[in-house]
mmCIF file of C-alpha atoms and ligand atoms in Angstrom:
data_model
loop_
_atom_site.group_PDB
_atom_site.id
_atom_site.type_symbol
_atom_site.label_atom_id
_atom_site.label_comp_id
_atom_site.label_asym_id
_atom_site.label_seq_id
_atom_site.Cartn_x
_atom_site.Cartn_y
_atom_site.Cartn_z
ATOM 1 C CA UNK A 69 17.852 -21.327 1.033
ATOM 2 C CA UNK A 70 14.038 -21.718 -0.131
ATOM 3 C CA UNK A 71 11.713 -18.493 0.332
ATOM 4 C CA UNK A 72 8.457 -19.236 1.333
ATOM 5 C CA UNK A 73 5.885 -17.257 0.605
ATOM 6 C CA UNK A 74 2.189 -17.069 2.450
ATOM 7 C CA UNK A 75 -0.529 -16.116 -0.348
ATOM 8 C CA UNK A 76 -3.932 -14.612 0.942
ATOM 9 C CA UNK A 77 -6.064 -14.261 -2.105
ATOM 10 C CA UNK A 78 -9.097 -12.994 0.289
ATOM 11 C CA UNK A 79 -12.130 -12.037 -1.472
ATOM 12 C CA UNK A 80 -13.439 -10.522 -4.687
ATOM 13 C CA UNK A 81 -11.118 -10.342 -7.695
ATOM 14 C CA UNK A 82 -7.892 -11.180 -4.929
ATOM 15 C CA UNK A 83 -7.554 -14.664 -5.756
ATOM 16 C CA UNK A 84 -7.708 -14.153 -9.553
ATOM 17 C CA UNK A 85 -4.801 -11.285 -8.817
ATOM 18 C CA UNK A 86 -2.439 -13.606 -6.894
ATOM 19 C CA UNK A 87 -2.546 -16.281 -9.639
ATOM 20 C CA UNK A 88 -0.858 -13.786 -12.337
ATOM 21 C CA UNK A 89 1.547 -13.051 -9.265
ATOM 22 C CA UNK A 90 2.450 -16.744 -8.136
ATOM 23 C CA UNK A 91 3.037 -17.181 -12.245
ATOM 24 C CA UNK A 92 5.374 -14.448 -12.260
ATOM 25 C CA UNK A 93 6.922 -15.500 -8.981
ATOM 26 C CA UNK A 94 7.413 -18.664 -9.847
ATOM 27 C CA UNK A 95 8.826 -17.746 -13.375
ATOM 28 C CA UNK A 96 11.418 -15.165 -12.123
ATOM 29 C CA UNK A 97 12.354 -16.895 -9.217
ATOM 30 C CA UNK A 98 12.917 -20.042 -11.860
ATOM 31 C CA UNK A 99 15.278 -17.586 -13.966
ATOM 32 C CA UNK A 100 17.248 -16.463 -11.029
ATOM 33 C CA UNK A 101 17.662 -20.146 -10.009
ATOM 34 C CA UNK A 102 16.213 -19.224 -6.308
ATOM 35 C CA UNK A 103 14.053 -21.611 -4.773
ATOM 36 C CA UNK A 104 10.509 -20.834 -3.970
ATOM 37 C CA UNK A 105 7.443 -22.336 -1.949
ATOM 38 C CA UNK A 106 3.871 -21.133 -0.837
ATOM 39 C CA UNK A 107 0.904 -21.823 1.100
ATOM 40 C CA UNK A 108 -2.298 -19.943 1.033
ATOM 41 C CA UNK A 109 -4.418 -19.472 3.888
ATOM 42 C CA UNK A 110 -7.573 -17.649 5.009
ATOM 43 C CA UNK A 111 -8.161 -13.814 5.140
ATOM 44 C CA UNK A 112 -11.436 -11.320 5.208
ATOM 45 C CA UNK A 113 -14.414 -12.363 4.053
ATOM 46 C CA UNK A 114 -13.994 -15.668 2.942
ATOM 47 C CA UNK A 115 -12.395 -16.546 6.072
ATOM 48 C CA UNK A 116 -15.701 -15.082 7.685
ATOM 49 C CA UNK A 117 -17.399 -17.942 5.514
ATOM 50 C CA UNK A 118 -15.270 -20.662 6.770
ATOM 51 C CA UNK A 119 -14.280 -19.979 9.970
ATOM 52 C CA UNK A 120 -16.453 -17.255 11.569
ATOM 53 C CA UNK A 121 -13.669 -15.221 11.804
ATOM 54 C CA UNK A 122 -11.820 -12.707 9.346
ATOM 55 C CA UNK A 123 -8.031 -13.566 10.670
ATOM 56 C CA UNK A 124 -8.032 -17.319 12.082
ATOM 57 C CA UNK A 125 -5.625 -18.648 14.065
ATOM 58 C CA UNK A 126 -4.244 -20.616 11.625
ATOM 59 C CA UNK A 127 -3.337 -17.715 9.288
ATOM 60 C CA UNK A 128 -1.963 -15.869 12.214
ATOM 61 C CA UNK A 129 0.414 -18.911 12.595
ATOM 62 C CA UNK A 130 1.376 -18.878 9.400
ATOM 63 C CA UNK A 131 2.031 -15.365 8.403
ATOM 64 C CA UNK A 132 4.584 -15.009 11.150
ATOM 65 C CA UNK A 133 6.789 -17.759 10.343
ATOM 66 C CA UNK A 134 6.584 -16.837 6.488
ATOM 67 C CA UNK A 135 9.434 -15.036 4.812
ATOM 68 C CA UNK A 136 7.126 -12.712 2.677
ATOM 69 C CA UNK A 137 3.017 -12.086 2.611
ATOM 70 C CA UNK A 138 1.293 -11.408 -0.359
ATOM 71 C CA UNK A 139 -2.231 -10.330 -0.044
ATOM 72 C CA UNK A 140 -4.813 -10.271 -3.459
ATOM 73 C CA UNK A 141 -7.740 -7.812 -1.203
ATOM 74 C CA UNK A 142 -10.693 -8.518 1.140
ATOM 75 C CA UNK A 143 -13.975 -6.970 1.873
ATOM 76 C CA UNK A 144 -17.713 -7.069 -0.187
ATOM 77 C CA UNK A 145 -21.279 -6.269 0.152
ATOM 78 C CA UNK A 146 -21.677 -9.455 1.885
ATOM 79 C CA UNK A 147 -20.024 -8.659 4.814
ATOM 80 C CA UNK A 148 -21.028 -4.995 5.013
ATOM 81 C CA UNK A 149 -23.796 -5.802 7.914
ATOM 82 C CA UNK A 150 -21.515 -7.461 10.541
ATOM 83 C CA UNK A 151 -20.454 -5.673 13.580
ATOM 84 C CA UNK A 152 -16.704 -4.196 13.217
ATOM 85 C CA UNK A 153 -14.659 -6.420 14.558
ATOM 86 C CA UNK A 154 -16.356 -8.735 12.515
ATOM 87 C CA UNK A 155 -15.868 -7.339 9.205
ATOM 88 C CA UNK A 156 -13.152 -8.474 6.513
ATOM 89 C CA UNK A 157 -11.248 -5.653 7.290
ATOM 90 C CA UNK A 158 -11.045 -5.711 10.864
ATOM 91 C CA UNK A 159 -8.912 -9.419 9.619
ATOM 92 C CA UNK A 160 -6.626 -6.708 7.584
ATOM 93 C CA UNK A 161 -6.018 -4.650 10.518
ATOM 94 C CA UNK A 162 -5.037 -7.627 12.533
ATOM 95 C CA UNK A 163 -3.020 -9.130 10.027
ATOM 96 C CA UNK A 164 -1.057 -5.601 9.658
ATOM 97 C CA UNK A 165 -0.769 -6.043 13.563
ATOM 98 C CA UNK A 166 0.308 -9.330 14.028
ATOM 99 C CA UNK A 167 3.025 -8.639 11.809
ATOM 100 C CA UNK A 168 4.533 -5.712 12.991
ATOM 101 C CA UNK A 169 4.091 -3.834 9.580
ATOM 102 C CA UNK A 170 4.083 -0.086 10.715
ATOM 103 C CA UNK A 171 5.753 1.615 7.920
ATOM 104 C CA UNK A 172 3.250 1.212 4.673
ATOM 105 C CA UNK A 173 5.276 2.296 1.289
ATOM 106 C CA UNK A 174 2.920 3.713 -1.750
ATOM 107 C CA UNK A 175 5.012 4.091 -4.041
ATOM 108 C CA UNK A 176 3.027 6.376 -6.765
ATOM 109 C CA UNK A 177 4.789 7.265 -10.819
ATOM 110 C CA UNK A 178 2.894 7.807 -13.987
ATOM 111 C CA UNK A 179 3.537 5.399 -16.798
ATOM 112 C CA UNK A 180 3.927 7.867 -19.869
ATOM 113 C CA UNK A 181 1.754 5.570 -22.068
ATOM 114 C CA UNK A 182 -1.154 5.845 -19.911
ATOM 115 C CA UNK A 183 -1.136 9.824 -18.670
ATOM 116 C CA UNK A 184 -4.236 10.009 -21.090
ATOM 117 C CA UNK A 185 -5.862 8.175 -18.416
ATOM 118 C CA UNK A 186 -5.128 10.608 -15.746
ATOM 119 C CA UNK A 187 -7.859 13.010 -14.474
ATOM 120 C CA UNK A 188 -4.955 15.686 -14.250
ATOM 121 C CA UNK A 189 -3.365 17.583 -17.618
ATOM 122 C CA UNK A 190 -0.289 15.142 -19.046
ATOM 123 C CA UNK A 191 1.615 18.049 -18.236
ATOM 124 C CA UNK A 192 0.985 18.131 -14.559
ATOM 125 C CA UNK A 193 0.387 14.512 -14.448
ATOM 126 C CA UNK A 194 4.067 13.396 -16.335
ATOM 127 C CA UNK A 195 5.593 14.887 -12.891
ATOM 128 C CA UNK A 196 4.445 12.318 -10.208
ATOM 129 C CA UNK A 197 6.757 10.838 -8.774
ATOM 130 C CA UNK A 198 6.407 9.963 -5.109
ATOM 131 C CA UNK A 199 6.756 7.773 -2.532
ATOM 132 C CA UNK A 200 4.039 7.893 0.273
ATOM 133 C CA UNK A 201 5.146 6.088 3.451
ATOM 134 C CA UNK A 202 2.251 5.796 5.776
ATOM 135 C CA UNK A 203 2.140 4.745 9.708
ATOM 136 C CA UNK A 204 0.104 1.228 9.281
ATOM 137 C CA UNK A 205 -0.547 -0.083 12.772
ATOM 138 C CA UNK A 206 -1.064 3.018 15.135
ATOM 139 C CA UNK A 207 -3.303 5.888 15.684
ATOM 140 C CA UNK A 208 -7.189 6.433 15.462
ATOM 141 C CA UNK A 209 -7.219 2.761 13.122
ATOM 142 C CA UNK A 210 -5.862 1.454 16.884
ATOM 143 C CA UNK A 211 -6.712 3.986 19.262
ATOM 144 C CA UNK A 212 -9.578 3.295 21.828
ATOM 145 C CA UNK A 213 -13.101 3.367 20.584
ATOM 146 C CA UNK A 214 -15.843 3.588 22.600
ATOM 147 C CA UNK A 215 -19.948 3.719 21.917
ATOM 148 C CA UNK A 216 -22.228 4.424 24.344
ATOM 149 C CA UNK A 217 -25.478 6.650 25.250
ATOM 150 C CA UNK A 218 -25.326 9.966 26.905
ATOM 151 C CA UNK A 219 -27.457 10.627 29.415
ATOM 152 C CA UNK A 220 -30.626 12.296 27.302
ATOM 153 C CA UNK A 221 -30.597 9.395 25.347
ATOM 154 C CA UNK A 222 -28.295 10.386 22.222
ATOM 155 C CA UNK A 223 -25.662 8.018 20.931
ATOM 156 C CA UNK A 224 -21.901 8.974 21.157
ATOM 157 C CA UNK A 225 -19.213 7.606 19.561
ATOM 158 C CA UNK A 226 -15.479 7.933 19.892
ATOM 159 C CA UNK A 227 -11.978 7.029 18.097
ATOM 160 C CA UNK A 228 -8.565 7.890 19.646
ATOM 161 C CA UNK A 229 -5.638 8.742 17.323
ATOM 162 C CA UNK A 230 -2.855 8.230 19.764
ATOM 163 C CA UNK A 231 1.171 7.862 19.360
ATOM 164 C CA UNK A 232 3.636 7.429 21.202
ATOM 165 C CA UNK A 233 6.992 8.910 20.291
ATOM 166 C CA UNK A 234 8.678 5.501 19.455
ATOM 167 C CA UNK A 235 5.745 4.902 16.865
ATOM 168 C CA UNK A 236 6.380 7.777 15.007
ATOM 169 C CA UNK A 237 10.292 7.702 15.148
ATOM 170 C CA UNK A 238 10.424 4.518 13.608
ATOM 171 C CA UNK A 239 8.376 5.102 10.679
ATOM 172 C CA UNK A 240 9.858 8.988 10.405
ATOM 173 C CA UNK A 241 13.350 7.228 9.988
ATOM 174 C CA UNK A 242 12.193 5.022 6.906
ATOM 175 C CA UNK A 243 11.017 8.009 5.829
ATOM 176 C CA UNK A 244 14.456 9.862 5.691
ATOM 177 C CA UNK A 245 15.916 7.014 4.950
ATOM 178 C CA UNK A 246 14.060 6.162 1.502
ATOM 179 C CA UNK A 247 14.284 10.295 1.072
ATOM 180 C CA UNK A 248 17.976 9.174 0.939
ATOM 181 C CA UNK A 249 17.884 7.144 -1.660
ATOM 182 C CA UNK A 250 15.972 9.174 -3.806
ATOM 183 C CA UNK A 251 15.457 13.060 -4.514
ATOM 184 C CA UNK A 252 16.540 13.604 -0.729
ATOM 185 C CA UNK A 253 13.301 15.225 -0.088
ATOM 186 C CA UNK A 254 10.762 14.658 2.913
ATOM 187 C CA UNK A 255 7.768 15.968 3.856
ATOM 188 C CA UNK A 256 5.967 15.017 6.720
ATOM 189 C CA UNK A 257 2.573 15.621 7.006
ATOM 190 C CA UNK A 258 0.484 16.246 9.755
ATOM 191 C CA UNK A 259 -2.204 18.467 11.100
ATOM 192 C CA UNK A 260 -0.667 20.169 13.668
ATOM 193 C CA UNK A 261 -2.652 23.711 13.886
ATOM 194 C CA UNK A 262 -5.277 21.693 15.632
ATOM 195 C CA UNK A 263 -4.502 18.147 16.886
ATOM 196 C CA UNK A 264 -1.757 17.496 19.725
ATOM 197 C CA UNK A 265 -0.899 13.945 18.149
ATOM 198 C CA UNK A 266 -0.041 16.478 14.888
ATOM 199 C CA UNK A 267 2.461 18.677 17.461
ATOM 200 C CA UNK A 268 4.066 15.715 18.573
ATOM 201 C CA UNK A 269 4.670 14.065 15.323
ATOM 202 C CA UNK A 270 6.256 17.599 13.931
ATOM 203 C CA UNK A 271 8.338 17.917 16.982
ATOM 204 C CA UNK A 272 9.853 14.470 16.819
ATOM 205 C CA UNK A 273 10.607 15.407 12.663
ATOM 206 C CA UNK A 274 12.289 18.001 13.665
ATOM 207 C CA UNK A 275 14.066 16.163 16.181
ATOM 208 C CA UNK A 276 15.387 13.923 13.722
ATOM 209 C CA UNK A 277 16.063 16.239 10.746
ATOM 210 C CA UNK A 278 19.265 16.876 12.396
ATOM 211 C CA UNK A 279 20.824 13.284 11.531
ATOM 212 C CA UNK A 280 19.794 13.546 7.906
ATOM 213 C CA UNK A 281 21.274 17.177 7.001
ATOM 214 C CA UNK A 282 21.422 15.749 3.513
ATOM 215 C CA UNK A 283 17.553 15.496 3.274
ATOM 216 C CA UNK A 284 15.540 18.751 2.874
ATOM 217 C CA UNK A 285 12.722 18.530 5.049
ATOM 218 C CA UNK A 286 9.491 20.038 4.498
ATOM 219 C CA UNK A 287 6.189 19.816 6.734
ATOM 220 C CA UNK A 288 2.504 20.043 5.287
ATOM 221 C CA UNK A 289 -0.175 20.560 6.813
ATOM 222 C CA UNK A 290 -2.700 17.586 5.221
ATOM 223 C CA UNK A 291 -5.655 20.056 3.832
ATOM 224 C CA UNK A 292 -2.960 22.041 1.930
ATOM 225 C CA UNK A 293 -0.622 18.610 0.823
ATOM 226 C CA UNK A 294 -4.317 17.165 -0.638
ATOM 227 C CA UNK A 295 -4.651 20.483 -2.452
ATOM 228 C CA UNK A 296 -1.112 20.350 -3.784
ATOM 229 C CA UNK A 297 -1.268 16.958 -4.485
ATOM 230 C CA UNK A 298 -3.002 17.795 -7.809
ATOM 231 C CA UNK A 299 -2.031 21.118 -8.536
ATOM 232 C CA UNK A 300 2.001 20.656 -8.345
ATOM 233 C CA UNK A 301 2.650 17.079 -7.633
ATOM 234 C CA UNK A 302 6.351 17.614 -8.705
ATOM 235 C CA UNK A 303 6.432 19.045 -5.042
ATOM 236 C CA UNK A 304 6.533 15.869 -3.493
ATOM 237 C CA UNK A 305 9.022 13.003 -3.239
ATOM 238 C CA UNK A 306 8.750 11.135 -0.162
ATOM 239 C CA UNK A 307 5.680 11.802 2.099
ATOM 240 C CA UNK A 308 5.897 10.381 5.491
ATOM 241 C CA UNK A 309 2.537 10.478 7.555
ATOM 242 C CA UNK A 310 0.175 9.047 10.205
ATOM 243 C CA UNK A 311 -1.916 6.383 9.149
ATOM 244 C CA UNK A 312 -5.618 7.903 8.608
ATOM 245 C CA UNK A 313 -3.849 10.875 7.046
ATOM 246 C CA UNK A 314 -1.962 8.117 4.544
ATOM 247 C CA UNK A 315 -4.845 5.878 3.801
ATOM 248 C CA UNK A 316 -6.758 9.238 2.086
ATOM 249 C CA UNK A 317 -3.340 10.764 0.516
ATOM 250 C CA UNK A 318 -2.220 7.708 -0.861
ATOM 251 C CA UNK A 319 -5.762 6.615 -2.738
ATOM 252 C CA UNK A 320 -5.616 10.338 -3.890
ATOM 253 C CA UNK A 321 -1.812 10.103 -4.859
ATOM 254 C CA UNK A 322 -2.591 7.180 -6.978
ATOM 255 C CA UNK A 323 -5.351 7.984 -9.093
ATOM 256 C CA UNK A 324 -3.038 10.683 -10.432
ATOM 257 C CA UNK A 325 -1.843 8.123 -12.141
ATOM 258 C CA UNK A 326 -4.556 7.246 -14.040
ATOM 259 C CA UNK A 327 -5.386 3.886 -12.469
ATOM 260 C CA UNK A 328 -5.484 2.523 -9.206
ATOM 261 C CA UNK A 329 -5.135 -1.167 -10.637
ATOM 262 C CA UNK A 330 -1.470 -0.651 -11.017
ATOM 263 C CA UNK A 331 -0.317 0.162 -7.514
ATOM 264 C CA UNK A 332 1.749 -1.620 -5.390
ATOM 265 C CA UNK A 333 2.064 -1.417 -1.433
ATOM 266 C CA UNK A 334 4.810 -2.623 0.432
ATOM 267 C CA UNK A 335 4.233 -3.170 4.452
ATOM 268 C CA UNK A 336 7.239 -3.597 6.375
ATOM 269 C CA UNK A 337 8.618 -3.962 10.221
ATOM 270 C CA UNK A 338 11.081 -6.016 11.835
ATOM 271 C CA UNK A 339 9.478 -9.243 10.293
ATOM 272 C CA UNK A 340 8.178 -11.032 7.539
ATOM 273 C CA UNK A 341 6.983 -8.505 4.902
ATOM 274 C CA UNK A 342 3.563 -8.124 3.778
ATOM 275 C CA UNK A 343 2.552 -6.661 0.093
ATOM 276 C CA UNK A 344 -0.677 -6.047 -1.671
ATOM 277 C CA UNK A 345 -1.652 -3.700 -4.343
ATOM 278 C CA UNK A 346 -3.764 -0.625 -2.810
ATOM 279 C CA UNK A 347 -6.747 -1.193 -5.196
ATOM 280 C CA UNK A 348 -9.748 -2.934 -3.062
ATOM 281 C CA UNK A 349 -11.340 -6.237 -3.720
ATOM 282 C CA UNK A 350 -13.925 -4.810 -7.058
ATOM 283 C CA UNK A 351 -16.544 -7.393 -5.915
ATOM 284 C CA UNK A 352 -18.656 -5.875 -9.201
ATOM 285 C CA UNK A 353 -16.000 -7.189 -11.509
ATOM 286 C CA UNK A 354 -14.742 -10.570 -9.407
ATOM 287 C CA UNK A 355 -14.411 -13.799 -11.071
ATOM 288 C CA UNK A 356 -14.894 -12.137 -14.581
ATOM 289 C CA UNK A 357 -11.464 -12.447 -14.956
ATOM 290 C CA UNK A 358 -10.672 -8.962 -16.428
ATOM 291 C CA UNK A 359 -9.086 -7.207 -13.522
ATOM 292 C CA UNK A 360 -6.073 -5.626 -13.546
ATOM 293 C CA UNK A 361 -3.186 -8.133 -12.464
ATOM 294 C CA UNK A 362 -0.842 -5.597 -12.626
ATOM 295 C CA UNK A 363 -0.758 -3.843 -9.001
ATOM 296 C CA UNK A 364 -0.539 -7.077 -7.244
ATOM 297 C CA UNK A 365 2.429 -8.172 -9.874
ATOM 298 C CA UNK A 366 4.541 -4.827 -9.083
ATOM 299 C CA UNK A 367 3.501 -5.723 -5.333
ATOM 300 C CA UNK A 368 5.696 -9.019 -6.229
ATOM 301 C CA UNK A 369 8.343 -6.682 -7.248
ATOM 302 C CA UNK A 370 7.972 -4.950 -4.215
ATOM 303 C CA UNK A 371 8.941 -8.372 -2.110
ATOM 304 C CA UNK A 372 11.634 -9.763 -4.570
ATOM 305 C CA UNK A 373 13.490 -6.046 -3.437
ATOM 306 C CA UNK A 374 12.963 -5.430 0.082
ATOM 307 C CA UNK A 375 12.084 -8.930 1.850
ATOM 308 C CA UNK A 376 14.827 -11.444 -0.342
ATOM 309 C CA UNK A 377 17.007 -8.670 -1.906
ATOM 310 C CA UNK A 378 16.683 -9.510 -5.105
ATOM 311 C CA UNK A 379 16.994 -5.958 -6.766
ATOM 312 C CA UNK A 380 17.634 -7.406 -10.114
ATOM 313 C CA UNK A 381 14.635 -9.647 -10.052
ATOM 314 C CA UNK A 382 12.470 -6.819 -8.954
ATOM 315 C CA UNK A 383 13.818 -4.842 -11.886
ATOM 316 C CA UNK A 384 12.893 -8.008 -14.389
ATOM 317 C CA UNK A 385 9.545 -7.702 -13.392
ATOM 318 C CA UNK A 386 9.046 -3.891 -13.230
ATOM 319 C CA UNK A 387 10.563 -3.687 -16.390
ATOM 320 C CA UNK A 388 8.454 -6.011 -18.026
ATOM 321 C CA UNK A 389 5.513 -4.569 -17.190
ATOM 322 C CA UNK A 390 6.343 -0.924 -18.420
ATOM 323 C CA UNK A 391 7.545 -3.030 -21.659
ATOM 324 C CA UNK A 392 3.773 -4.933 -21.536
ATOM 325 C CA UNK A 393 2.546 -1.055 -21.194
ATOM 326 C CA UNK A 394 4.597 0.448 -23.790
ATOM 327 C CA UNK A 395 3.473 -2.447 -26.278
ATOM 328 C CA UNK A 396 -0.098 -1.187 -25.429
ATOM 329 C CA UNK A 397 -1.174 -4.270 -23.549
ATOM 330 C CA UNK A 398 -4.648 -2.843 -21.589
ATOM 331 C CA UNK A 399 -6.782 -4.510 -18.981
ATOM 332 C CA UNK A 400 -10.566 -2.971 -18.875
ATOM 333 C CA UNK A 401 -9.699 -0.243 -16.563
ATOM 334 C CA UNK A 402 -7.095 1.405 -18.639
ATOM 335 C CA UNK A 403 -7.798 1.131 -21.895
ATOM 336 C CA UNK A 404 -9.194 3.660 -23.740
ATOM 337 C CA UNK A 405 -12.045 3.729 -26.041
ATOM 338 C CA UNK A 406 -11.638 1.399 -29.276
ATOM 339 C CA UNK A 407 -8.081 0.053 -28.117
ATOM 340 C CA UNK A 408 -7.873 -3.727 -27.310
ATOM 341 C CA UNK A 409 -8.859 -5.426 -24.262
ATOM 342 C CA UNK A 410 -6.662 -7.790 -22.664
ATOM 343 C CA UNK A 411 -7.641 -10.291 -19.820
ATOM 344 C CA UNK A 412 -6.428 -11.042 -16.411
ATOM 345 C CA UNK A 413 -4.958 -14.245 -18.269
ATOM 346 C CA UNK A 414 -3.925 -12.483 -21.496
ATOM 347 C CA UNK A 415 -1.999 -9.878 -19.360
ATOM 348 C CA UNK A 416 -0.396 -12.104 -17.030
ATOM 349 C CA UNK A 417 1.135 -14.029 -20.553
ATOM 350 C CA UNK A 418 2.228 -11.151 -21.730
ATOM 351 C CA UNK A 419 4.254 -10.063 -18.734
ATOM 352 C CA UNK A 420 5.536 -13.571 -18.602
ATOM 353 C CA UNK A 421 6.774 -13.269 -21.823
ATOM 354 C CA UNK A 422 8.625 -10.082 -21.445
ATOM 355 C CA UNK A 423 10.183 -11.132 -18.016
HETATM 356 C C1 IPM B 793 -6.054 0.378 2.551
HETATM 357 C C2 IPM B 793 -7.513 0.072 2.802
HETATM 358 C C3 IPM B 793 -7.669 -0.386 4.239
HETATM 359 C C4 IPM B 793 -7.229 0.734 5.145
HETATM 360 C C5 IPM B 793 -9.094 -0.868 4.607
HETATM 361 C C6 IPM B 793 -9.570 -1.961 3.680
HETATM 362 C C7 IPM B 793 -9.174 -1.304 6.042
HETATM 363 O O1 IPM B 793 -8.296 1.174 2.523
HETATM 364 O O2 IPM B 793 -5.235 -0.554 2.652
HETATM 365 O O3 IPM B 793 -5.724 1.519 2.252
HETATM 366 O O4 IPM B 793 -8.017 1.650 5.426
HETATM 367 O O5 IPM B 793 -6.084 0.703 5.575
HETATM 368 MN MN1 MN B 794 -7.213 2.875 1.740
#
């Protein structure tokens, strides 16, 4: 049985990325003795370019019949002006959508050769280890919008977060569910002294806590989980939220870490899966070839495990790249002053040859 994988490299440094990836890919799938095949089609801004739309037809087509995504990032200056449904990442949102990808997974732990690089003390910073699962295709990303003019002549605009209760069960169960197979600790977070959606979301936890007695369950409201975020991140082992909430905790969740550029995401539903790393597409530094490869190659990780089941060839790579790490292999962004600079290239080789 061959795996086929869809690449969208999409704009800025994403299709330097996904060439490391599709290297490693090919490499571990080669040592496992597992067939493997892509395609690559059109996503964001580049798509824009070619087709006058940021999710064509064609990549719609071919997403849903793959057996894993991997997208490298989308979005630039270039595309800034265009109306919103014109804009790379509307093509994101749609791709998220046409998938069926509601339950996002962050999954956020500091490297102890790098906690220099954090903003926190190593001492608070050695403790983060989480796993952020955020709601990807629902509320105010999907909800109605509206703009308009009120009567005096003063523009209004307006954005809906909106669930409904299957929504937020679904996602709430992956949540316990991963809680299960780690620390057995949950917390959902939500805003619920003010916004109904919140209320709704906490009952429906709390619905559900009862067929996971094995999971402690904690709720946060998401002012106070920011806040604790980087005061006691040892609080925290799986976060389950709604998706604005998740989009802000997780970019703040991984920076504890010292560098967004080592990230992964997973995206998952009833379908094909889709994984990217959650850095963005660093137009300022595309096509230099010095970005980090290293988010997008965990993301790889990410689909060996949960889309072909291949926990041992997700291991292989993970633990080549803490070995790459530990050997004090650095890409621009996380190297410190006076240590060695390594290349998208050079770093992708030396993952390779730890694999
Ligand atoms: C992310 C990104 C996207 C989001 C943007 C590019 C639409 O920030 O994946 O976190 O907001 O979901
Ligand atoms: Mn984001």
């Amino acid at each position: 049985m061959s795996h086929h994988i869809v690449l969208l490299p999409g704009d800025g440094i994403g299709p330097d990325i996904i060439q490391s990836s599709v290297k490693v890919i090919e490499r571990v799938m080669a040592l496992e003795g597992q067939p493997v095949t892509f395609s690559e089609h059109l996503l964001g801004g580049v798509a824009i370019d070619q087709t006058g739309v940021p999710l064509p037809d064609a990549t719609k087509e071919a997403v849903v019949q793959a057996d894993a995504v991997l997208l490298g990032a989308v979005g630039g200056p270039k595309w800034d002006q265009g109306p919103g449904h014109l804009r790379p990442e509307a093509g994101l949102l749609g791709l998220r959508k046409a998938l069926g990808v509601y339950a996002n997974l962050r999954p956020v732990k500091a490297y102890q050769e790098l906690l220099g690089a954090s903003p926190l003390r190593e001492d608070v910073a050695r403790q983060v280890d989480l796993l952020i699962i955020r709601e990807l295709t629902g509320g105010v990303y999907f909800g109605e919008r509206e703009r308009g003019q009120l009567a005096n002549g003063e523009r209004f605009a307006k954005d809906t977060m909106y669930y409904a209760e299957s929504e937020v069960r679904r996602v709430v169960k992956r949540g316990f569910e991963a809680a299960r197979l780690r620390q057995k600790r949950l917390t959902s977070v939500d805003k619920a002294n003010v916004l109904d959606s919140s209320r709704m979301w906490r009952e429906i936890v709390m619905e559900m806590a009862g067929d996971y007695p094995d999971v402690k369950v904690e709720h946060a409201l998401v002012d106070s989980c920011a806040m604790h975020l980087v005061t006691q991140p040892e609080r925290f082992d799986v976060v389950v939220t709604e998706n604005l909430f998740g989009d802000i905790l997780s970019d703040e969740a991984a920076v504890l870490t010292g560098s967004i550029g080592l990230l992964p995401s997973a995206s998952l539903g009833e379908g094909p899966g889709l994984y990217e790393p959650i850095h963005g597409s660093a137009p300022d530094i595309a096509g230099l070839g010095i970005a980090n490869p290293l988010g997008t190659i965990l993301s790889s990780a990410l689909m060996l495990r949960y889309s072909f089941n291949m926990e041992t060839a997700a291991k292989r790579i993970e633990d080549a790249v803490a070995a790459v790490l530990a050997n004090g292999a650095r890409t621009k962004d996380i190297a410190r002053p006076g240590e060695q600079v390594l290349s998208t290239d050079a770093m992708t080789e030396a993952v390779l040859a730890n694999l």
